[in-house]
PDB file of C-alpha atoms in Angstrom:
ATOM      1  CA  MET A   1      70.805  34.557 -24.541  1.00 78.00           C
ATOM      2  CA  SER A   2      74.585  34.450 -24.858  1.00 92.00           C
ATOM      3  CA  PRO A   3      76.783  32.576 -22.386  1.00 97.00           C
ATOM      4  CA  SER A   4      78.271  34.582 -19.521  1.00 97.00           C
ATOM      5  CA  ARG A   5      81.782  35.975 -19.730  1.00 96.00           C
ATOM      6  CA  ARG A   6      82.905  33.621 -16.977  1.00 95.00           C
ATOM      7  CA  HIS A   7      81.600  30.648 -18.923  1.00 97.00           C
ATOM      8  CA  GLU A   8      83.391  31.810 -22.053  1.00 96.00           C
ATOM      9  CA  ALA A   9      86.636  32.291 -20.129  1.00 96.00           C
ATOM     10  CA  LEU A  10      86.461  28.747 -18.788  1.00 94.00           C
ATOM     11  CA  ALA A  11      85.341  27.371 -22.156  1.00 94.00           C
ATOM     12  CA  TRP A  12      88.617  28.752 -23.497  1.00 95.00           C
ATOM     13  CA  ALA A  13      90.817  27.866 -20.492  1.00 94.00           C
ATOM     14  CA  VAL A  14      89.680  24.400 -19.391  1.00 91.00           C
ATOM     15  CA  PRO A  15      90.465  22.555 -22.652  1.00 92.00           C
ATOM     16  CA  ARG A  16      93.881  24.233 -22.747  1.00 92.00           C
ATOM     17  CA  LEU A  17      94.671  23.430 -19.119  1.00 88.00           C
ATOM     18  CA  ARG A  18      93.703  19.821 -19.816  1.00 88.00           C
ATOM     19  CA  ARG A  19      95.653  19.867 -23.104  1.00 88.00           C
ATOM     20  CA  SER A  20      92.624  18.662 -24.999  1.00 93.00           C
ATOM     21  CA  ARG A  21      93.204  17.539 -28.571  1.00 92.00           C
ATOM     22  CA  ASP A  22      92.291  14.578 -30.703  1.00 94.00           C
ATOM     23  CA  LEU A  23      94.459  11.479 -30.718  1.00 94.00           C
ATOM     24  CA  ASP A  24      97.222  10.828 -33.227  1.00 93.00           C
ATOM     25  CA  THR A  25      96.553   7.090 -33.472  1.00 96.00           C
ATOM     26  CA  PRO A  26      94.677   4.715 -31.128  1.00 96.00           C
ATOM     27  CA  GLY A  27      97.907   2.816 -30.496  1.00 97.00           C
ATOM     28  CA  ALA A  28      99.849   5.917 -29.481  1.00 97.00           C
ATOM     29  CA  GLU A  29      96.967   7.104 -27.317  1.00 97.00           C
ATOM     30  CA  ARG A  30      96.770   3.761 -25.563  1.00 98.00           C
ATOM     31  CA  GLN A  31     100.485   3.848 -24.770  1.00 97.00           C
ATOM     32  CA  ARG A  32     100.203   7.415 -23.466  1.00 97.00           C
ATOM     33  CA  ILE A  33      97.330   6.536 -21.134  1.00 97.00           C
ATOM     34  CA  GLU A  34      98.973   3.361 -19.879  1.00 98.00           C
ATOM     35  CA  ARG A  35     102.127   5.332 -19.012  1.00 97.00           C
ATOM     36  CA  TRP A  36      99.958   7.894 -17.206  1.00 96.00           C
ATOM     37  CA  HIS A  37      98.114   5.191 -15.271  1.00 97.00           C
ATOM     38  CA  ALA A  38     101.404   3.637 -14.177  1.00 96.00           C
ATOM     39  CA  ARG A  39     102.288   6.945 -12.426  1.00 95.00           C
ATOM     40  CA  LEU A  40      98.885   7.568 -10.864  1.00 92.00           C
ATOM     41  CA  GLY A  41      98.436   7.676  -7.126  1.00 84.00           C
ATOM     42  CA  ARG A  42      94.825   6.619  -6.640  1.00 80.00           C
ATOM     43  CA  ARG A  43      93.968   8.862  -3.678  1.00 89.00           C
ATOM     44  CA  LEU A  44      90.997  11.148  -3.249  1.00 95.00           C
ATOM     45  CA  PRO A  45      92.133  14.564  -4.618  1.00 96.00           C
ATOM     46  CA  THR A  46      90.759  17.087  -2.114  1.00 96.00           C
ATOM     47  CA  ARG A  47      92.836  20.206  -2.841  1.00 93.00           C
ATOM     48  CA  LEU A  48      89.929  22.273  -4.225  1.00 94.00           C
ATOM     49  CA  VAL A  49      87.876  21.836  -1.032  1.00 96.00           C
ATOM     50  CA  PRO A  50      89.136  24.067   1.820  1.00 95.00           C
ATOM     51  CA  ARG A  51      89.494  22.280   5.182  1.00 96.00           C
ATOM     52  CA  PHE A  52      88.219  19.072   3.619  1.00 96.00           C
ATOM     53  CA  GLY A  53      89.542  16.898   6.446  1.00 95.00           C
ATOM     54  CA  ARG A  54      87.855  19.024   9.091  1.00 96.00           C
ATOM     55  CA  ARG A  55      84.554  19.194   7.253  1.00 97.00           C
ATOM     56  CA  PHE A  56      84.187  15.613   6.045  1.00 98.00           C
ATOM     57  CA  CYS A  57      84.800  12.111   7.264  1.00 97.00           C
ATOM     58  CA  VAL A  58      86.046   9.722   4.562  1.00 97.00           C
ATOM     59  CA  VAL A  59      85.790   5.964   4.875  1.00 96.00           C
ATOM     60  CA  THR A  60      87.391   3.791   2.207  1.00 96.00           C
ATOM     61  CA  GLU A  61      85.562   0.607   1.305  1.00 96.00           C
ATOM     62  CA  VAL A  62      87.061  -2.152  -0.808  1.00 96.00           C
ATOM     63  CA  LEU A  63      85.009  -3.543  -3.679  1.00 97.00           C
ATOM     64  CA  THR A  64      85.898  -6.687  -5.559  1.00 97.00           C
ATOM     65  CA  GLY A  65      85.313  -7.243  -9.264  1.00 96.00           C
ATOM     66  CA  PRO A  66      86.488  -9.880 -11.742  1.00 96.00           C
ATOM     67  CA  ALA A  67      89.856  -8.128 -12.142  1.00 92.00           C
ATOM     68  CA  GLY A  68      90.483  -7.633  -8.422  1.00 95.00           C
ATOM     69  CA  GLU A  69      89.883  -5.036  -5.737  1.00 96.00           C
ATOM     70  CA  PHE A  70      89.208  -1.318  -6.091  1.00 97.00           C
ATOM     71  CA  ALA A  71      88.294   1.458  -3.680  1.00 97.00           C
ATOM     72  CA  SER A  72      85.053   3.266  -2.978  1.00 98.00           C
ATOM     73  CA  TYR A  73      85.102   6.451  -0.870  1.00 98.00           C
ATOM     74  CA  VAL A  74      82.223   7.279   1.487  1.00 98.00           C
ATOM     75  CA  VAL A  75      82.231  11.043   2.126  1.00 98.00           C
ATOM     76  CA  THR A  76      80.046  12.237   5.031  1.00 98.00           C
ATOM     77  CA  PRO A  77      79.783  15.753   6.503  1.00 97.00           C
ATOM     78  CA  ARG A  78      81.129  15.655  10.046  1.00 97.00           C
ATOM     79  CA  GLY A  79      78.564  15.813  12.826  1.00 95.00           C
ATOM     80  CA  THR A  80      75.721  14.468  10.659  1.00 94.00           C
ATOM     81  CA  ASP A  81      73.841  11.198  10.341  1.00 92.00           C
ATOM     82  CA  PRO A  82      72.504  11.372   6.775  1.00 95.00           C
ATOM     83  CA  HIS A  83      69.468   9.405   5.665  1.00 93.00           C
ATOM     84  CA  ARG A  84      70.116  10.124   1.972  1.00 96.00           C
ATOM     85  CA  THR A  85      72.947   8.521   0.006  1.00 98.00           C
ATOM     86  CA  ILE A  86      74.282   9.681  -3.366  1.00 98.00           C
ATOM     87  CA  VAL A  87      76.316   7.192  -5.368  1.00 98.00           C
ATOM     88  CA  TYR A  88      78.313   9.372  -7.741  1.00 98.00           C
ATOM     89  CA  LEU A  89      80.076   7.937 -10.803  1.00 98.00           C
ATOM     90  CA  HIS A  90      82.844  10.236 -12.019  1.00 98.00           C
ATOM     91  CA  GLY A  91      83.471  11.170 -15.626  1.00 98.00           C
ATOM     92  CA  GLY A  92      86.694  11.131 -17.599  1.00 97.00           C
ATOM     93  CA  GLY A  93      85.971   9.021 -20.653  1.00 98.00           C
ATOM     94  CA  TYR A  94      86.466   5.831 -18.617  1.00 98.00           C
ATOM     95  CA  VAL A  95      90.228   6.490 -18.805  1.00 98.00           C
ATOM     96  CA  ALA A  96      90.679   9.270 -16.202  1.00 97.00           C
ATOM     97  CA  PRO A  97      90.343   8.945 -12.416  1.00 97.00           C
ATOM     98  CA  ILE A  98      88.408  11.073  -9.917  1.00 97.00           C
ATOM     99  CA  ASP A  99      89.718  14.628 -10.185  1.00 95.00           C
ATOM    100  CA  PRO A 100      89.535  17.660  -7.822  1.00 95.00           C
ATOM    101  CA  PHE A 101      86.499  19.127  -9.614  1.00 95.00           C
ATOM    102  CA  HIS A 102      84.549  15.942  -8.899  1.00 97.00           C
ATOM    103  CA  VAL A 103      85.466  16.139  -5.204  1.00 97.00           C
ATOM    104  CA  ARG A 104      84.524  19.811  -5.086  1.00 97.00           C
ATOM    105  CA  TYR A 105      81.132  19.072  -6.620  1.00 98.00           C
ATOM    106  CA  VAL A 106      80.275  16.059  -4.475  1.00 97.00           C
ATOM    107  CA  SER A 107      81.290  17.929  -1.322  1.00 97.00           C
ATOM    108  CA  ARG A 108      78.711  20.573  -2.273  1.00 97.00           C
ATOM    109  CA  LEU A 109      76.119  17.843  -2.813  1.00 97.00           C
ATOM    110  CA  ALA A 110      76.927  16.359   0.590  1.00 97.00           C
ATOM    111  CA  THR A 111      76.537  19.643   2.465  1.00 97.00           C
ATOM    112  CA  GLY A 112      73.698  21.063   0.364  1.00 96.00           C
ATOM    113  CA  LEU A 113      71.566  17.934   0.723  1.00 96.00           C
ATOM    114  CA  ASP A 114      72.759  16.658   4.109  1.00 96.00           C
ATOM    115  CA  ALA A 115      73.819  13.455   2.381  1.00 97.00           C
ATOM    116  CA  ARG A 116      76.661  10.991   2.312  1.00 97.00           C
ATOM    117  CA  VAL A 117      78.274  10.646  -1.095  1.00 98.00           C
ATOM    118  CA  VAL A 118      79.784   7.365  -2.251  1.00 98.00           C
ATOM    119  CA  LEU A 119      82.477   7.647  -4.928  1.00 98.00           C
ATOM    120  CA  PRO A 120      83.534   4.347  -6.529  1.00 98.00           C
ATOM    121  CA  ASP A 121      87.078   4.628  -7.881  1.00 98.00           C
ATOM    122  CA  TYR A 122      86.394   2.077 -10.600  1.00 98.00           C
ATOM    123  CA  PRO A 123      89.219   0.507 -12.656  1.00 97.00           C
ATOM    124  CA  LEU A 124      89.907   2.341 -15.894  1.00 98.00           C
ATOM    125  CA  ALA A 125      90.290   1.582 -19.586  1.00 98.00           C
ATOM    126  CA  PRO A 126      92.304   0.574 -21.550  1.00 98.00           C
ATOM    127  CA  GLU A 127      93.592  -1.897 -18.953  1.00 98.00           C
ATOM    128  CA  HIS A 128      90.034  -2.706 -17.837  1.00 98.00           C
ATOM    129  CA  THR A 129      86.541  -2.977 -19.329  1.00 98.00           C
ATOM    130  CA  TRP A 130      83.083  -2.352 -17.939  1.00 98.00           C
ATOM    131  CA  ARG A 131      82.837  -5.977 -16.847  1.00 98.00           C
ATOM    132  CA  ASP A 132      85.560  -5.436 -14.246  1.00 98.00           C
ATOM    133  CA  SER A 133      83.427  -3.082 -12.145  1.00 98.00           C
ATOM    134  CA  HIS A 134      79.788  -2.892 -13.251  1.00 98.00           C
ATOM    135  CA  GLY A 135      78.548  -5.776 -11.129  1.00 98.00           C
ATOM    136  CA  ALA A 136      80.396  -4.626  -8.015  1.00 98.00           C
ATOM    137  CA  VAL A 137      79.189  -1.028  -8.416  1.00 98.00           C
ATOM    138  CA  THR A 138      75.612  -2.217  -8.922  1.00 98.00           C
ATOM    139  CA  ASP A 139      75.889  -4.364  -5.774  1.00 98.00           C
ATOM    140  CA  LEU A 140      77.191  -1.301  -3.927  1.00 98.00           C
ATOM    141  CA  ALA A 141      74.254   0.813  -5.118  1.00 98.00           C
ATOM    142  CA  ALA A 142      71.758  -1.916  -4.174  1.00 97.00           C
ATOM    143  CA  ARG A 143      73.240  -2.152  -0.676  1.00 97.00           C
ATOM    144  CA  TRP A 144      73.010   1.590  -0.105  1.00 97.00           C
ATOM    145  CA  ALA A 145      69.480   1.636  -1.545  1.00 97.00           C
ATOM    146  CA  GLY A 146      68.520  -0.931   1.086  1.00 95.00           C
ATOM    147  CA  ASP A 147      70.356   0.822   3.947  1.00 92.00           C
ATOM    148  CA  SER A 148      69.284   4.424   3.222  1.00 90.00           C
ATOM    149  CA  GLU A 149      65.921   6.132   3.204  1.00 90.00           C
ATOM    150  CA  GLU A 150      66.762   7.477  -0.248  1.00 96.00           C
ATOM    151  CA  LEU A 151      69.373   6.615  -2.863  1.00 98.00           C
ATOM    152  CA  VAL A 152      70.336   9.009  -5.649  1.00 98.00           C
ATOM    153  CA  LEU A 153      72.413   7.758  -8.571  1.00 98.00           C
ATOM    154  CA  ALA A 154      74.413  10.549 -10.177  1.00 98.00           C
ATOM    155  CA  GLY A 155      77.304  11.117 -12.534  1.00 98.00           C
ATOM    156  CA  ASP A 156      78.879  13.317 -15.165  1.00 98.00           C
ATOM    157  CA  SER A 157      79.917  12.455 -18.719  1.00 98.00           C
ATOM    158  CA  ALA A 158      81.067   8.816 -18.803  1.00 98.00           C
ATOM    159  CA  GLY A 159      79.994   8.566 -15.166  1.00 98.00           C
ATOM    160  CA  GLY A 160      76.515   9.766 -16.082  1.00 98.00           C
ATOM    161  CA  GLY A 161      76.194   6.960 -18.599  1.00 98.00           C
ATOM    162  CA  TYR A 162      77.589   4.545 -16.014  1.00 98.00           C
ATOM    163  CA  ALA A 163      75.034   5.710 -13.416  1.00 98.00           C
ATOM    164  CA  LEU A 164      72.160   5.235 -15.853  1.00 98.00           C
ATOM    165  CA  GLY A 165      73.484   1.794 -16.789  1.00 98.00           C
ATOM    166  CA  VAL A 166      73.537   0.852 -13.091  1.00 98.00           C
ATOM    167  CA  ALA A 167      69.946   2.084 -12.722  1.00 98.00           C
ATOM    168  CA  LEU A 168      68.906  -0.170 -15.604  1.00 98.00           C
ATOM    169  CA  THR A 169      70.632  -3.167 -14.022  1.00 98.00           C
ATOM    170  CA  LEU A 170      68.995  -2.456 -10.655  1.00 98.00           C
ATOM    171  CA  ARG A 171      65.611  -2.267 -12.387  1.00 98.00           C
ATOM    172  CA  ASP A 172      66.161  -5.579 -14.130  1.00 98.00           C
ATOM    173  CA  ARG A 173      67.343  -7.285 -10.951  1.00 97.00           C
ATOM    174  CA  GLY A 174      64.397  -6.165  -8.853  1.00 96.00           C
ATOM    175  CA  GLY A 175      64.926  -5.328  -5.188  1.00 94.00           C
ATOM    176  CA  PRO A 176      66.049  -1.922  -3.834  1.00 95.00           C
ATOM    177  CA  GLN A 177      66.095   0.876  -6.395  1.00 96.00           C
ATOM    178  CA  ALA A 178      67.340   4.424  -6.685  1.00 98.00           C
ATOM    179  CA  SER A 179      64.729   7.101  -6.036  1.00 97.00           C
ATOM    180  CA  ARG A 180      66.276   9.799  -8.277  1.00 98.00           C
ATOM    181  CA  LEU A 181      68.865  10.132 -11.056  1.00 98.00           C
ATOM    182  CA  LEU A 182      71.074  13.181 -11.668  1.00 98.00           C
ATOM    183  CA  LEU A 183      72.948  13.239 -14.990  1.00 98.00           C
ATOM    184  CA  HIS A 184      75.402  15.875 -16.221  1.00 98.00           C
ATOM    185  CA  SER A 185      76.136  15.624 -19.966  1.00 98.00           C
ATOM    186  CA  PRO A 186      75.973  11.831 -19.758  1.00 98.00           C
ATOM    187  CA  TRP A 187      77.682   9.679 -22.364  1.00 98.00           C
ATOM    188  CA  VAL A 188      74.768   7.406 -23.213  1.00 98.00           C
ATOM    189  CA  ASP A 189      75.608   6.079 -26.687  1.00 97.00           C
ATOM    190  CA  LEU A 190      79.049   4.493 -26.912  1.00 97.00           C
ATOM    191  CA  THR A 191      78.317   3.361 -30.466  1.00 95.00           C
ATOM    192  CA  THR A 192      78.595   7.086 -31.439  1.00 88.00           C
ATOM    193  CA  SER A 193      75.870   6.328 -33.987  1.00 87.00           C
ATOM    194  CA  THR A 194      73.498   9.062 -32.823  1.00 91.00           C
ATOM    195  CA  PRO A 195      72.671  11.389 -35.752  1.00 91.00           C
ATOM    196  CA  HIS A 196      74.396  14.810 -35.784  1.00 93.00           C
ATOM    197  CA  THR A 197      77.203  13.742 -33.422  1.00 94.00           C
ATOM    198  CA  GLU A 198      79.863  14.606 -36.015  1.00 92.00           C
ATOM    199  CA  SER A 199      78.442  18.087 -36.617  1.00 94.00           C
ATOM    200  CA  PHE A 200      78.208  18.851 -32.887  1.00 96.00           C
ATOM    201  CA  THR A 201      81.810  17.837 -32.245  1.00 95.00           C
ATOM    202  CA  LEU A 202      83.013  20.549 -34.654  1.00 95.00           C
ATOM    203  CA  ARG A 203      82.120  23.226 -32.079  1.00 95.00           C
ATOM    204  CA  ASP A 204      83.213  21.312 -28.979  1.00 96.00           C
ATOM    205  CA  PRO A 205      86.551  22.663 -27.630  1.00 96.00           C
ATOM    206  CA  TRP A 206      86.936  19.849 -25.109  1.00 96.00           C
ATOM    207  CA  LEU A 207      85.789  16.462 -26.451  1.00 97.00           C
ATOM    208  CA  PHE A 208      87.103  14.873 -29.642  1.00 96.00           C
ATOM    209  CA  LEU A 209      85.335  12.133 -31.539  1.00 95.00           C
ATOM    210  CA  GLY A 210      88.462  10.139 -32.349  1.00 96.00           C
ATOM    211  CA  LYS A 211      89.286   9.818 -28.672  1.00 97.00           C
ATOM    212  CA  LEU A 212      85.698   9.001 -27.730  1.00 97.00           C
ATOM    213  CA  ARG A 213      85.567   6.171 -30.241  1.00 97.00           C
ATOM    214  CA  ALA A 214      88.858   4.704 -29.011  1.00 98.00           C
ATOM    215  CA  TYR A 215      87.862   5.019 -25.350  1.00 98.00           C
ATOM    216  CA  ALA A 216      84.475   3.429 -26.042  1.00 98.00           C
ATOM    217  CA  GLU A 217      86.102   0.455 -27.761  1.00 98.00           C
ATOM    218  CA  TRP A 218      88.527  -0.069 -24.883  1.00 98.00           C
ATOM    219  CA  TRP A 219      85.796   0.194 -22.247  1.00 98.00           C
ATOM    220  CA  ALA A 220      83.515  -2.192 -24.136  1.00 98.00           C
ATOM    221  CA  GLY A 221      86.072  -4.911 -24.830  1.00 97.00           C
ATOM    222  CA  PRO A 222      84.323  -7.073 -27.446  1.00 97.00           C
ATOM    223  CA  PRO A 223      82.838  -4.744 -30.126  1.00 96.00           C
ATOM    224  CA  GLU A 224      79.417  -6.342 -29.733  1.00 97.00           C
ATOM    225  CA  ASP A 225      79.254  -4.965 -26.170  1.00 98.00           C
ATOM    226  CA  LEU A 226      79.163  -1.329 -27.362  1.00 98.00           C
ATOM    227  CA  GLY A 227      75.387  -1.371 -27.766  1.00 97.00           C
ATOM    228  CA  ARG A 228      74.621  -3.099 -24.470  1.00 98.00           C
ATOM    229  CA  PRO A 229      72.328  -1.249 -22.012  1.00 98.00           C
ATOM    230  CA  GLU A 230      75.150  -0.996 -19.475  1.00 98.00           C
ATOM    231  CA  LEU A 231      77.249   0.974 -21.992  1.00 98.00           C
ATOM    232  CA  SER A 232      74.723   2.668 -24.289  1.00 98.00           C
ATOM    233  CA  PRO A 233      71.629   3.164 -22.118  1.00 98.00           C
ATOM    234  CA  ALA A 234      70.090   5.599 -24.617  1.00 98.00           C
ATOM    235  CA  LEU A 235      69.469   2.573 -26.852  1.00 97.00           C
ATOM    236  CA  ALA A 236      67.894   0.483 -24.065  1.00 98.00           C
ATOM    237  CA  ASP A 237      64.365  -0.051 -22.769  1.00 98.00           C
ATOM    238  CA  LEU A 238      63.900   2.997 -20.516  1.00 98.00           C
ATOM    239  CA  SER A 239      60.622   2.075 -18.859  1.00 98.00           C
ATOM    240  CA  GLY A 240      60.397   1.721 -15.099  1.00 97.00           C
ATOM    241  CA  LEU A 241      63.284   4.056 -14.207  1.00 98.00           C
ATOM    242  CA  PRO A 242      63.134   6.592 -11.351  1.00 98.00           C
ATOM    243  CA  PRO A 243      62.610  10.315 -12.033  1.00 98.00           C
ATOM    244  CA  ALA A 244      65.704  11.963 -13.487  1.00 98.00           C
ATOM    245  CA  LEU A 245      67.186  15.400 -14.121  1.00 98.00           C
ATOM    246  CA  MET A 246      69.683  15.817 -16.968  1.00 99.00           C
ATOM    247  CA  PHE A 247      71.757  18.843 -17.996  1.00 98.00           C
ATOM    248  CA  CYS A 248      73.681  19.448 -21.220  1.00 98.00           C
ATOM    249  CA  GLY A 249      74.917  22.361 -23.304  1.00 98.00           C
ATOM    250  CA  THR A 250      74.880  22.527 -27.086  1.00 98.00           C
ATOM    251  CA  ARG A 251      78.642  23.097 -27.461  1.00 97.00           C
ATOM    252  CA  ASP A 252      79.059  19.459 -26.484  1.00 98.00           C
ATOM    253  CA  THR A 253      79.728  16.368 -28.592  1.00 97.00           C
ATOM    254  CA  LEU A 254      77.425  14.387 -26.292  1.00 98.00           C
ATOM    255  CA  ALA A 255      74.388  16.641 -26.796  1.00 97.00           C
ATOM    256  CA  PRO A 256      72.868  14.505 -29.603  1.00 97.00           C
ATOM    257  CA  GLY A 257      72.995  11.472 -27.319  1.00 97.00           C
ATOM    258  CA  CYS A 258      71.282  13.443 -24.553  1.00 98.00           C
ATOM    259  CA  ARG A 259      68.585  14.536 -27.002  1.00 98.00           C
ATOM    260  CA  LEU A 260      68.101  10.939 -28.100  1.00 97.00           C
ATOM    261  CA  LEU A 261      67.782   9.850 -24.471  1.00 98.00           C
ATOM    262  CA  ALA A 262      65.197  12.556 -23.787  1.00 98.00           C
ATOM    263  CA  HIS A 263      63.203  11.559 -26.885  1.00 98.00           C
ATOM    264  CA  ARG A 264      63.227   7.870 -26.031  1.00 98.00           C
ATOM    265  CA  ALA A 265      62.370   8.648 -22.396  1.00 98.00           C
ATOM    266  CA  GLU A 266      59.225  10.437 -23.549  1.00 98.00           C
ATOM    267  CA  GLN A 267      58.287   7.451 -25.698  1.00 97.00           C
ATOM    268  CA  ALA A 268      58.843   5.087 -22.762  1.00 98.00           C
ATOM    269  CA  GLY A 269      56.915   7.189 -20.267  1.00 98.00           C
ATOM    270  CA  TRP A 270      60.019   7.770 -18.143  1.00 98.00           C
ATOM    271  CA  ASP A 271      59.940  10.965 -16.050  1.00 98.00           C
ATOM    272  CA  LEU A 272      63.117  12.636 -17.317  1.00 98.00           C
ATOM    273  CA  THR A 273      63.537  16.417 -17.147  1.00 98.00           C
ATOM    274  CA  TYR A 274      66.059  17.543 -19.734  1.00 98.00           C
ATOM    275  CA  VAL A 275      67.670  20.974 -19.358  1.00 98.00           C
ATOM    276  CA  GLU A 276      69.599  21.985 -22.487  1.00 98.00           C
ATOM    277  CA  VAL A 277      71.296  25.383 -22.552  1.00 98.00           C
ATOM    278  CA  HIS A 278      72.452  26.960 -25.793  1.00 97.00           C
ATOM    279  CA  ASP A 279      76.190  27.233 -26.429  1.00 97.00           C
ATOM    280  CA  LEU A 280      77.414  25.888 -23.083  1.00 98.00           C
ATOM    281  CA  ILE A 281      80.266  23.397 -22.901  1.00 98.00           C
ATOM    282  CA  HIS A 282      80.536  19.859 -21.586  1.00 97.00           C
ATOM    283  CA  VAL A 283      79.489  19.288 -17.925  1.00 98.00           C
ATOM    284  CA  TYR A 284      78.937  23.021 -17.433  1.00 98.00           C
ATOM    285  CA  PRO A 285      77.157  22.564 -14.039  1.00 98.00           C
ATOM    286  CA  LEU A 286      80.487  21.448 -12.529  1.00 97.00           C
ATOM    287  CA  LEU A 287      82.334  24.607 -13.600  1.00 95.00           C
ATOM    288  CA  PRO A 288      83.271  26.947 -10.707  1.00 92.00           C
ATOM    289  CA  PHE A 289      82.063  30.550 -10.419  1.00 91.00           C
ATOM    290  CA  VAL A 290      79.835  30.373 -13.502  1.00 96.00           C
ATOM    291  CA  PRO A 291      76.306  31.878 -13.371  1.00 97.00           C
ATOM    292  CA  GLU A 292      74.881  29.084 -15.524  1.00 97.00           C
ATOM    293  CA  ALA A 293      76.332  26.517 -13.100  1.00 97.00           C
ATOM    294  CA  ARG A 294      74.719  28.319 -10.163  1.00 97.00           C
ATOM    295  CA  GLU A 295      71.365  28.139 -11.906  1.00 97.00           C
ATOM    296  CA  ALA A 296      71.849  24.416 -12.527  1.00 98.00           C
ATOM    297  CA  TRP A 297      72.847  23.987  -8.866  1.00 98.00           C
ATOM    298  CA  HIS A 298      69.642  25.591  -7.585  1.00 97.00           C
ATOM    299  CA  ARG A 299      67.585  23.442  -9.924  1.00 98.00           C
ATOM    300  CA  THR A 300      69.449  20.338  -8.747  1.00 98.00           C
ATOM    301  CA  LEU A 301      68.776  21.112  -5.086  1.00 97.00           C
ATOM    302  CA  GLU A 302      65.104  21.698  -5.838  1.00 97.00           C
ATOM    303  CA  PHE A 303      64.860  18.385  -7.683  1.00 98.00           C
ATOM    304  CA  LEU A 304      66.709  16.288  -5.111  1.00 96.00           C
ATOM    305  CA  ARG A 305      65.108  17.828  -2.047  1.00 89.00           C
TER     306      ARG A 305
END
């Protein structure tokens, strides 16, 4: 079945609106991102959610990692006392902050599931590595797992890989655990060694392999960290993880990594449901007004409820 016209329109428009293209050189890309970061105002971007302030209460918590403090936003529908908490790790290649599409999606999760959503605004590469936030985010997830009746770990793209890495750390620590995982086109192999990755990227209008390799190196820090479970969970021991739902399209550079994760999950006996849809682009369930995203949304609600 062919993708819908709305999907195809967004598959054409989104990469152009985001000015997606491969890097010129890693050095030039690093300078560009550092200049961008210097201008960033790290506030929760709510403009795609009508009446956000009336509908949701936002509390800002301060987390502390090795490189200093960073914010975490707790978004709760007004007039509710949720018993379920969703810790959502945003995507963006570890170099981009929370954007309005993330806020739009998590606000739907909050209202659709009567849940609070916790959004860590973790420090970004290239100025920071995974070590500057992973421990603090894992501590945050463990605290909410202990304080809530149910904790869901979720994320898209880089954030999906981050969420799975946190789940692995929670498992290895013992103590409170997540009860479910929700992963949208997660980036689960930062080594980019998964077979067929280079052929899949030829049809991807959004993600570019040169950028992914540079971003992975910056996020890892020492090259030997690239294969660590916290960064490349598809290469890790996957036993003992909570049930998970994962979505990906085949017009996505990260699809081979998702297939590898699904294969290794089956070998490990991990209850992972993998939904792969032909010819859809990266993180398609987050796209607005797309029939395929609506279908993914209904499946997500069914899984998490």
